[in-house]
CSV table of C-alpha atoms in Angstrom, one decimal:
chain,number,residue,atom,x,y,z
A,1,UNK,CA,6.8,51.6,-33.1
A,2,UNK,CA,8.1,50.2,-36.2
A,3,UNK,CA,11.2,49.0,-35.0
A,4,UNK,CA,9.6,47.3,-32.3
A,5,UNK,CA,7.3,45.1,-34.6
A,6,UNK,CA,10.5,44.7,-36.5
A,7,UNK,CA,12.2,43.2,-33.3
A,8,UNK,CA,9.1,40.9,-32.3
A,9,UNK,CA,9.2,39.6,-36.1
A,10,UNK,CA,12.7,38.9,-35.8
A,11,UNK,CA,12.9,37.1,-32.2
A,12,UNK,CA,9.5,35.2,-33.7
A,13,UNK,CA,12.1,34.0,-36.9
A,14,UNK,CA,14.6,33.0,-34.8
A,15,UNK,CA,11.8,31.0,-32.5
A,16,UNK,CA,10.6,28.7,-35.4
A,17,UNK,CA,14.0,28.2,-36.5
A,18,UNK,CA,15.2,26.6,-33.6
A,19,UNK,CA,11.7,24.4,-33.2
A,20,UNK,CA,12.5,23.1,-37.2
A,21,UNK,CA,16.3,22.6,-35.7
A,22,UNK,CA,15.0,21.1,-32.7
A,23,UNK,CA,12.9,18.9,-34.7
A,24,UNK,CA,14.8,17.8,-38.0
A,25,UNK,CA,18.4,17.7,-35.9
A,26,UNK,CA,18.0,17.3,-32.4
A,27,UNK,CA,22.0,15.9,-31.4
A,28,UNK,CA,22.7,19.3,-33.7
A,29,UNK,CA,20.3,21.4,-31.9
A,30,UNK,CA,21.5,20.2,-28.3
A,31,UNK,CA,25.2,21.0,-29.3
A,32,UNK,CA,23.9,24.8,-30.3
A,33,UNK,CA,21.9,25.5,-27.8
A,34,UNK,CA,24.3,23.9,-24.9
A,35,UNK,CA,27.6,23.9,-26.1
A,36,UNK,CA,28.7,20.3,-25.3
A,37,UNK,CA,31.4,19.3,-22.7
A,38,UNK,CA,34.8,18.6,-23.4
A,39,UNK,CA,34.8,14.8,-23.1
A,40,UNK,CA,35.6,12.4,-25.8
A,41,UNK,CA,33.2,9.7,-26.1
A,42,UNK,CA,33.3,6.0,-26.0
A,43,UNK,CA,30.8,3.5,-27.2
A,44,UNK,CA,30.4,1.5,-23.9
A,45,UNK,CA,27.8,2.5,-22.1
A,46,UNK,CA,25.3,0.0,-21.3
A,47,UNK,CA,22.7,2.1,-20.4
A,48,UNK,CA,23.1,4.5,-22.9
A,49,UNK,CA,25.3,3.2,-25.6
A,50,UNK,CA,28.2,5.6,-24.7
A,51,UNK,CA,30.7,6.3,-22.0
A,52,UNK,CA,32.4,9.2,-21.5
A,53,UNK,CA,36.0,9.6,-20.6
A,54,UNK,CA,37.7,12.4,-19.0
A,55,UNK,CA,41.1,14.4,-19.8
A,56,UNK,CA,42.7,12.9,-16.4
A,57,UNK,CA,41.4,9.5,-17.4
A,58,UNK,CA,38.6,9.0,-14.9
A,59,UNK,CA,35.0,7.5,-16.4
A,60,UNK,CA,31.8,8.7,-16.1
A,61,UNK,CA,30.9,6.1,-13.6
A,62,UNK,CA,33.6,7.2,-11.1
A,63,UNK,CA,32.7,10.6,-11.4
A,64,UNK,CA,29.0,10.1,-11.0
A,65,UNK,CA,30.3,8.0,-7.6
A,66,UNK,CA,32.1,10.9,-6.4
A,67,UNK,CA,29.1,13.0,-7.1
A,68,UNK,CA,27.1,10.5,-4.8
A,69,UNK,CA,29.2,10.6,-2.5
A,70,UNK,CA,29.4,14.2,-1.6
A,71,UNK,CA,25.2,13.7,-1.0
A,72,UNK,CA,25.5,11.3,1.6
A,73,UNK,CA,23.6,11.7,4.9
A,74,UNK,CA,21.4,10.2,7.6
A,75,UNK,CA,18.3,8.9,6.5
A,76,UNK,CA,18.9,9.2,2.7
A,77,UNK,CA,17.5,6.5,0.0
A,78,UNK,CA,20.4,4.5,-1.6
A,79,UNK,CA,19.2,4.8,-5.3
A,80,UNK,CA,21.2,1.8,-6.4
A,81,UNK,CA,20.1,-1.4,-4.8
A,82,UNK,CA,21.5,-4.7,-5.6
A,83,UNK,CA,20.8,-6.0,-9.1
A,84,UNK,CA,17.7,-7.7,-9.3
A,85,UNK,CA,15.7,-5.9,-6.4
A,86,UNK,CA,12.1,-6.0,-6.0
A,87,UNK,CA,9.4,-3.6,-4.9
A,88,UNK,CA,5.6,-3.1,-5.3
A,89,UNK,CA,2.5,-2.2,-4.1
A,90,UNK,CA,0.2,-4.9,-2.8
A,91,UNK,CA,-3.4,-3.5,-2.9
A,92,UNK,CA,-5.6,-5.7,0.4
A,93,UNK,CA,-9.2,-6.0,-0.9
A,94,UNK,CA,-12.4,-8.0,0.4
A,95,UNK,CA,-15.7,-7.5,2.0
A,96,UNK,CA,-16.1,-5.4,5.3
A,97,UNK,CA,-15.0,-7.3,8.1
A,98,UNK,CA,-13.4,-9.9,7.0
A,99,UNK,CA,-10.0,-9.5,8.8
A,100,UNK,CA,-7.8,-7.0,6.3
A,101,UNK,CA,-6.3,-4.5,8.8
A,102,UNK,CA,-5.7,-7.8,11.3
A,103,UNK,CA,-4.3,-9.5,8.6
A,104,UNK,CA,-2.2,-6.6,7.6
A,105,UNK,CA,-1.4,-6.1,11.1
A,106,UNK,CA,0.0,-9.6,11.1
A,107,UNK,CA,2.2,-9.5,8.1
A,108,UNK,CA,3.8,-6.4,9.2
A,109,UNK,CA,4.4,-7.5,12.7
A,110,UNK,CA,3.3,-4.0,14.1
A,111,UNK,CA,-0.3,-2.7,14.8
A,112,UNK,CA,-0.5,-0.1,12.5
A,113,UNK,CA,-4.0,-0.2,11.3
A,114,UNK,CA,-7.0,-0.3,13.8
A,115,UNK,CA,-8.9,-3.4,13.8
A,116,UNK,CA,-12.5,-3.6,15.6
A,117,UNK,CA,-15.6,-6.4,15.6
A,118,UNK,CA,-17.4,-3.6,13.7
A,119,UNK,CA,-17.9,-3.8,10.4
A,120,UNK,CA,-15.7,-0.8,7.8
A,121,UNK,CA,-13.7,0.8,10.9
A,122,UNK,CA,-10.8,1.2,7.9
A,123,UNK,CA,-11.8,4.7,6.0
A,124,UNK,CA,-8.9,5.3,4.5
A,125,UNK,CA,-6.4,3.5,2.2
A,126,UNK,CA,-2.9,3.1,4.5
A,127,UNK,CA,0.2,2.3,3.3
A,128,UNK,CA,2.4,-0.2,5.4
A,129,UNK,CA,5.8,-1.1,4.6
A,130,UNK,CA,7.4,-4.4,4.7
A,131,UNK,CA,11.3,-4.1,3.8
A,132,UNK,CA,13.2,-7.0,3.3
A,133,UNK,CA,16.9,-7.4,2.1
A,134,UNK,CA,16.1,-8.4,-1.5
A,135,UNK,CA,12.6,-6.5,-1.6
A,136,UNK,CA,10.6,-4.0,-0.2
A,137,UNK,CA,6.4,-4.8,-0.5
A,138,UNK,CA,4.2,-1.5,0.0
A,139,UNK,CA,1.4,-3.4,1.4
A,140,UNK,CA,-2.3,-1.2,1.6
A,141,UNK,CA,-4.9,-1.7,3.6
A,142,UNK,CA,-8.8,-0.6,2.2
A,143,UNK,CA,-12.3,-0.2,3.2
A,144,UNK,CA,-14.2,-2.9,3.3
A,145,UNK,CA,-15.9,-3.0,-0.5
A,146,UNK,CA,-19.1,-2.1,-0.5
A,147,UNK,CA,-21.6,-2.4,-3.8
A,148,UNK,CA,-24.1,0.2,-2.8
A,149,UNK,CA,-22.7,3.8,-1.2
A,150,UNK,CA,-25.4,4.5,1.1
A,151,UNK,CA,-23.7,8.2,2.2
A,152,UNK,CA,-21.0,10.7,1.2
A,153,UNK,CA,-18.7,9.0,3.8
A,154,UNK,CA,-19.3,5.6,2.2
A,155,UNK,CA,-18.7,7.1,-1.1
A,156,UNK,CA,-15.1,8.4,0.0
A,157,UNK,CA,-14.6,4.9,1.2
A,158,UNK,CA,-15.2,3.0,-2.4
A,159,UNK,CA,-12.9,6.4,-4.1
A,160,UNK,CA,-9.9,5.1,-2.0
A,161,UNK,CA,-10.4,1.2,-2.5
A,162,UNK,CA,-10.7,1.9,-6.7
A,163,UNK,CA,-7.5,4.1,-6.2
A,164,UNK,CA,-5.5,1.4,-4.3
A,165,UNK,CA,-6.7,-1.1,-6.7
A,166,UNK,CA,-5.8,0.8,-9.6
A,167,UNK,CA,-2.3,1.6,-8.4
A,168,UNK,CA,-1.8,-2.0,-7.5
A,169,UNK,CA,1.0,-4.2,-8.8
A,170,UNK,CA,-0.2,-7.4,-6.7
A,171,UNK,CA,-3.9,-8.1,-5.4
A,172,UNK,CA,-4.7,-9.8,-1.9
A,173,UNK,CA,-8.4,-11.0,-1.5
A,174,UNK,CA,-9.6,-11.3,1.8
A,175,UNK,CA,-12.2,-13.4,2.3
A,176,UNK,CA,-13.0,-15.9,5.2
A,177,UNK,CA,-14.5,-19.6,5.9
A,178,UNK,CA,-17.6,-18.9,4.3
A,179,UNK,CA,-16.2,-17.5,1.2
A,180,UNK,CA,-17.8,-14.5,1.3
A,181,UNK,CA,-17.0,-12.8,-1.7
A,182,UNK,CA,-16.2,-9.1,-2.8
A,183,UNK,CA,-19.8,-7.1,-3.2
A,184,UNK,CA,-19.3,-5.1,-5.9
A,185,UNK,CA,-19.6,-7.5,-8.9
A,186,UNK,CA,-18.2,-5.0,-11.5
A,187,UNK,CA,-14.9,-4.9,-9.1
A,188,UNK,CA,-14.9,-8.1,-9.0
A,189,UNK,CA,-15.1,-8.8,-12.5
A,190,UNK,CA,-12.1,-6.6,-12.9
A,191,UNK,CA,-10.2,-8.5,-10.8
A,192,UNK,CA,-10.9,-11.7,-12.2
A,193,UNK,CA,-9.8,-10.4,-15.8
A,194,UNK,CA,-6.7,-8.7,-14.5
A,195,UNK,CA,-3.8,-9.7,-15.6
A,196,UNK,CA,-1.9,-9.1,-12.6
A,197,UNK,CA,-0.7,-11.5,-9.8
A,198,UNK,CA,-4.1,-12.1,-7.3
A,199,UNK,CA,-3.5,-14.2,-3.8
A,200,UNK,CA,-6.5,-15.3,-1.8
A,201,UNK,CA,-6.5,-15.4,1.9
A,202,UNK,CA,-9.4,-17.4,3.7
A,203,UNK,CA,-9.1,-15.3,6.7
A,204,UNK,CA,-10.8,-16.9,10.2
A,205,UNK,CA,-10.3,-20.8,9.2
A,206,UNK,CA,-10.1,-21.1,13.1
A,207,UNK,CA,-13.7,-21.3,13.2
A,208,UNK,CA,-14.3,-24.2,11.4
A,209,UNK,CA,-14.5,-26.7,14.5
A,210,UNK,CA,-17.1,-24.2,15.8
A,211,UNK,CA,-19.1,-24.0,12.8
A,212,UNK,CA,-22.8,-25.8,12.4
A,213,UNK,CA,-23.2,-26.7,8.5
A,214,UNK,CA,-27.2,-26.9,9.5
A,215,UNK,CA,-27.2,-24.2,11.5
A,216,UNK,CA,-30.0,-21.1,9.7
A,217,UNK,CA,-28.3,-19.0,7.2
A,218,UNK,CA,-25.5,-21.2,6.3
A,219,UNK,CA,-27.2,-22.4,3.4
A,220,UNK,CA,-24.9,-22.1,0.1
A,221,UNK,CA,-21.5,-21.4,2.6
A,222,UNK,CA,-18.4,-23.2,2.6
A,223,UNK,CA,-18.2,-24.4,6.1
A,224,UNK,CA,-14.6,-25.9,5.7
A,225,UNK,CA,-11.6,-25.0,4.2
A,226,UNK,CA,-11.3,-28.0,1.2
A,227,UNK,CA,-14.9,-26.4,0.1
A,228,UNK,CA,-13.6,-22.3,0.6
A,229,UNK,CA,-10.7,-23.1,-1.3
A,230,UNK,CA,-12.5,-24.9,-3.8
A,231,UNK,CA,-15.3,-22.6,-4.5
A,232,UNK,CA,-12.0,-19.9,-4.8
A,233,UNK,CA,-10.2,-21.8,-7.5
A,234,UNK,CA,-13.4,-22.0,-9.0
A,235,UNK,CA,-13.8,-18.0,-8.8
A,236,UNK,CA,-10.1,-16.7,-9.6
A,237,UNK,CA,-8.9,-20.2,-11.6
A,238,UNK,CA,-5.1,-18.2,-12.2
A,239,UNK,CA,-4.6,-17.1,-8.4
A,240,UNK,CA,-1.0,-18.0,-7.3
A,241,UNK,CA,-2.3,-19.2,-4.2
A,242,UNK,CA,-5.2,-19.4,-2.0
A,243,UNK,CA,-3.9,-20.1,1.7
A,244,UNK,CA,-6.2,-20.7,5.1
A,245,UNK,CA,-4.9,-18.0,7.7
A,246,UNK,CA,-5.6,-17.4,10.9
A,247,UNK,CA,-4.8,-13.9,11.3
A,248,UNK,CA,-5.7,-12.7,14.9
A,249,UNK,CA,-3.1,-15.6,15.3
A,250,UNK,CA,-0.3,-13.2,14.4
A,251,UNK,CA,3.2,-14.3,12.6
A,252,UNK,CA,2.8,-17.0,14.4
A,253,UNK,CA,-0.1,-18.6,12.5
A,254,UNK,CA,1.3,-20.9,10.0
A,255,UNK,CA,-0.7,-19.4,7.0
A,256,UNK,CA,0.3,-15.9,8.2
A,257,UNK,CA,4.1,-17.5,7.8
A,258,UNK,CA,3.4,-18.9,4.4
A,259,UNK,CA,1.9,-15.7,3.4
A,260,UNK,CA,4.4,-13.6,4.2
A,261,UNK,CA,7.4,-16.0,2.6
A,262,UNK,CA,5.3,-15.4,-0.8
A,263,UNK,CA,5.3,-11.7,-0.6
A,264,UNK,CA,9.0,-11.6,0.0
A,265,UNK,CA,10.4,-14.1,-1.7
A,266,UNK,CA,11.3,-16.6,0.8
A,267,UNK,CA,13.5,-18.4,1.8
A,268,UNK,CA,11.9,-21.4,3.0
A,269,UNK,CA,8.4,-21.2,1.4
A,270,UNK,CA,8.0,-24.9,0.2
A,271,UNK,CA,8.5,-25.5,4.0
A,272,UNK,CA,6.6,-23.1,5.4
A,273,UNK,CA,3.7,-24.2,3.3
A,274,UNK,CA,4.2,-28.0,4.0
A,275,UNK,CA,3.9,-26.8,8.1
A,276,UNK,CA,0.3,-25.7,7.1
A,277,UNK,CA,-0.8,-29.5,7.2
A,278,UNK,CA,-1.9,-31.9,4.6
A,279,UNK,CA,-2.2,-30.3,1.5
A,280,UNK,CA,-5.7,-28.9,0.3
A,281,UNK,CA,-6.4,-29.4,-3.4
A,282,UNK,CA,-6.8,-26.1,-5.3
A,283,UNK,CA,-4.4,-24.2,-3.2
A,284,UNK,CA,-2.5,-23.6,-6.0
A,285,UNK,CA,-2.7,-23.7,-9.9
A,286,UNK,CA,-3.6,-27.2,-12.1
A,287,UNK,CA,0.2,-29.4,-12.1
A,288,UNK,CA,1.5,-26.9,-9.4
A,289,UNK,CA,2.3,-28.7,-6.2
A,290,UNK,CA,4.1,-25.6,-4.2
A,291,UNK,CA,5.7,-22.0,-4.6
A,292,UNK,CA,9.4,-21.9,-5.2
A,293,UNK,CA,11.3,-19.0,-3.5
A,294,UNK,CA,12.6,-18.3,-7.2
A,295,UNK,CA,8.5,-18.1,-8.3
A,296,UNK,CA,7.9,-16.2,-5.9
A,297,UNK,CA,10.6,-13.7,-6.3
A,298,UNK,CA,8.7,-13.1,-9.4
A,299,UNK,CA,5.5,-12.0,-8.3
A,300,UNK,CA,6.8,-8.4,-7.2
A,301,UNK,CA,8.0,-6.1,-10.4
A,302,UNK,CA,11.7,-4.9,-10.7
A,303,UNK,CA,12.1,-1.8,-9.0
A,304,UNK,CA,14.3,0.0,-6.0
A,305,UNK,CA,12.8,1.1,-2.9
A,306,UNK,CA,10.3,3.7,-3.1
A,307,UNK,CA,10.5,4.2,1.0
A,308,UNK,CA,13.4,4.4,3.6
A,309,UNK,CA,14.6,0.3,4.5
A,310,UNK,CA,13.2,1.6,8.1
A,311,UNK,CA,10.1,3.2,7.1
A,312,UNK,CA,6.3,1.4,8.7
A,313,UNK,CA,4.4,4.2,6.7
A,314,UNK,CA,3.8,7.4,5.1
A,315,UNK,CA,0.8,8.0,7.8
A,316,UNK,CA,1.9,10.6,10.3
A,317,UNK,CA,1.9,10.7,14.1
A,318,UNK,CA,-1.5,13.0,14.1
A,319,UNK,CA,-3.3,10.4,11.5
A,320,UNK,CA,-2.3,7.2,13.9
A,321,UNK,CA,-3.0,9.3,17.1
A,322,UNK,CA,-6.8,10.0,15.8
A,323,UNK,CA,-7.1,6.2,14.5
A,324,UNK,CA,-5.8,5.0,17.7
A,325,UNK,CA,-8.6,7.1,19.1
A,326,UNK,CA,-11.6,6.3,17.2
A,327,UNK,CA,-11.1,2.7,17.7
A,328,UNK,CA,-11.0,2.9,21.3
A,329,UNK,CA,-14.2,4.7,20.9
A,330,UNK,CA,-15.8,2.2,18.6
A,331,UNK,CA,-14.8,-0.3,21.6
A,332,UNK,CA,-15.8,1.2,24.4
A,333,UNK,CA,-19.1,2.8,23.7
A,334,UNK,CA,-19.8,-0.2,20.8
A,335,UNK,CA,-23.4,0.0,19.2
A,336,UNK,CA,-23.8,3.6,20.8
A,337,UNK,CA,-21.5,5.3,19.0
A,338,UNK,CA,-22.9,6.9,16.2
A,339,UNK,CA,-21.1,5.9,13.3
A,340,UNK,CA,-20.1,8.8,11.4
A,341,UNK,CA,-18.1,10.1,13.9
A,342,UNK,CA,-14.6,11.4,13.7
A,343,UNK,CA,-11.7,12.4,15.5
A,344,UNK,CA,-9.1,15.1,14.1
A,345,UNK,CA,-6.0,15.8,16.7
A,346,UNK,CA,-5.4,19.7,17.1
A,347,UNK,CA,-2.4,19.5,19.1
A,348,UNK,CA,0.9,16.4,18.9
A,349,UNK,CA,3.2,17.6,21.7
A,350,UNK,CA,6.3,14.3,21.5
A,351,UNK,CA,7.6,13.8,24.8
A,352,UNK,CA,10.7,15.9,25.9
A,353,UNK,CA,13.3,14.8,29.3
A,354,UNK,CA,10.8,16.8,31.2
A,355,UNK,CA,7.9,16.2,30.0
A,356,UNK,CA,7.8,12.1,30.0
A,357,UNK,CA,4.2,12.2,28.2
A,358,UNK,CA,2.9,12.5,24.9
A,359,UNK,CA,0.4,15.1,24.7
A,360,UNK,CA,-2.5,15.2,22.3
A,361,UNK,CA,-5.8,17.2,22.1
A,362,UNK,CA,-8.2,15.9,20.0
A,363,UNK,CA,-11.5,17.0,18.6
A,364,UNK,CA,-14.4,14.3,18.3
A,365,UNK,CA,-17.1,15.3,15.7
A,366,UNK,CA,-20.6,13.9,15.5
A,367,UNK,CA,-23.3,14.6,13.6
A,368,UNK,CA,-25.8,15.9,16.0
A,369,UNK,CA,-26.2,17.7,19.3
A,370,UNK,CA,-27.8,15.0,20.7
A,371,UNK,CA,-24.8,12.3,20.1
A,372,UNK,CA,-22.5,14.6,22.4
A,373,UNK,CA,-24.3,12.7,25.6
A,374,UNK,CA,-23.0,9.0,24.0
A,375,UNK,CA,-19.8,10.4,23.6
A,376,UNK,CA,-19.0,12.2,26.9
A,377,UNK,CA,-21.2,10.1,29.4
A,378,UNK,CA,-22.4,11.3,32.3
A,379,UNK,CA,-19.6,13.9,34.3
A,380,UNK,CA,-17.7,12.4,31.3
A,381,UNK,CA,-17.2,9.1,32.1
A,382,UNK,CA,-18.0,7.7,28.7
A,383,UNK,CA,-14.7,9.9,27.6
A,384,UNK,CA,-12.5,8.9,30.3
A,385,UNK,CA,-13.1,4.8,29.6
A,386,UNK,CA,-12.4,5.6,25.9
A,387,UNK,CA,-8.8,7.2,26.9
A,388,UNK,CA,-8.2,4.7,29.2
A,389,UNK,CA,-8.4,2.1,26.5
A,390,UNK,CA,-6.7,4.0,24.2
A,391,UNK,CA,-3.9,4.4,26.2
């Protein structure tokens, strides 16, 4: 027994010498505990203030190619991109309904999110992936904001728009021709104080031929774009830019263009902004007539790619599948459809030589017994008109 308390004394010794060691010495401790490597060293590095060269003459730098080289294989991340690459994440925030998924939609050139004339069909926060050659821009898509949570599900919502919005590097506010603005005024306030680069997008400027400034409940809108782009400098005075889109136009909308220029850098941007028409005062900052592609280049951090050049996003097959599905519910069956439903996907079969067809079998939840009739229709009609526009 004594000699064992004497061994546990001893290896506790030798413990807090090394931590003093560690401490006080640390180049000393590193060569004691790991005996170092047999490489004379240079004072070159520019990283790390020291190269390293080896006996047969080859640096550091070859070696760690060699190294890099042995790893290659399909699909893999090249972890050196050019000098001067760009990536961030671009957090898409406004009210519900105002066009975010469509716009998103439209920037990516792919319908990735869901978009439906119902207000908050987004529930979650998605990730969609723009790559270009000198940047890559992680674009997300949120919930419409909403002030109040009136329900758990609601609740969920606002956690994943705070967690976009927190992780964000750039900030695109939705809004549309009557400058509706984000509800939650303590959000908002924390995006006007931000220091971090904010665009606005007046989403739906189509409408403004349409629009009656008389008309009941228009009282206190902007009912053309010079006023929503006024009353938006007025709101978020360092914006970059605040740009009319169209954005059920697709990339062929010339704000959609522009847009998309600014978030990548260009080329072209000056050009693509002078094919929006005559200019609108307040699109951009006091003394700033237009957006350089080398001003624009600055708006995303420095930074390689944090997804595959080829990647749309980190959503899988099963996620799409079930969104792809609820929105052909929320079209179909419209006012009807309770709106706490939701679809989960049990089975994602991918289509084989035989087998031509992708097969899915999906679950759709309600809340109540009685919401099953809405769904399935009578000798399930209601279920075979929602596949049918799914598909």
């Amino acid at each position: 027994m004594a000699i064992q308390n004497w061994q546990a004394s001893f290896v506790l010794w030798i413990g807090l010498c090394l931590r003093f060691l560690v401490v006080l010495y640390p180049r000393a401790a590193a060569s004691f505990i790991v005996p170092p490597l047999n490489l004379p060293r240079r004072c070159q590095n520019k990283h790390f203030a020291e190269t390293y060269e080896t006996e047969d003459g080859k640096e550091l730098d070859s070696l760690l190619g060699e190294l890099k080289s042995a790893f290659v294989y399909e699909g893999r991340m090249d972890g050196s991109p050019n000098e001067g690459y760009r990536c961030g994440f671009v957090v898409v925030l406004g009210a519900p309904n105002m066009g975010k998924s469509t716009l998103m939609n439209a920037l990516l050139q792919e319908d990735l999110c869901i978009a439906t004339a119902r207000p908050q069909t987004t529930r979650h926060a998605i990730l969609g992936i723009l790559s270009a050659p000198e940047c890559q821009v992680c674009l997300v898509d949120t919930p419409g904001v909403i002030e109040d949570p009136a329900y758990r599900l609601q609740e969920g919502m606002m956690e994943a728009v705070l967690g976009a919005f927190r992780d964000a590097d750039v900030m695109l506010v939705v809004t549309d021709l009557f400058s509706t603005p984000i509800s939650d005024d303590q959000l908002f306030a924390k995006v006007q104080k931000s220091n971090k680069p904010v665009i606005v997008a007046i989403n739906k400027v189509d409408l403004a031929s349409a629009v009656n400034p008389g008309a009941e409940g228009n009282e206190g809108k902007t009912v053309t774009v010079e006023d929503a782009v006024a009353r938006w400098r007025q709101l978020l005075p360092n914006a970059i830019a605040i740009l009319p889109v169209t954005a059920s136009g697709g990339i062929g909308d010339s704000g959609v263009q522009a847009l998309r220029l600014i978030l990548t850098g260009g080329p072209g941007i000056p050009s693509a902004i002078r094919n929006l028409g005559r200019p609108v005062p307040g699109m951009f900052p006091t003394d700033v007539q237009l957006i350089t592609d080398e001003e624009a280049k600055q708006i995303l951090p420095l930074s390689p790619p944090l997804y595959d050049q080829g990647l749309l996003t980190d959503r899988t097959d099963r996620f799409i599948a079930s969104e792809l599905i609820r929105s052909s519910l929320f079209e179909t069956l419209k006012k009807e459809l309770p709106y706490c439903c939701e679809v989960r996907v049990q089975q994602f079969k991918e289509a084989t030589e035989e087998d031509k067809l992708i097969r899915i079998w999906a679950d759709i939840l309600v809340e109540r017994d009685s919401q099953k009739v809405i769904v399935i229709g009578k000798n399930g009609d209601q279920v075979k008109k929602s596949w049918d526009c799914c598909a």
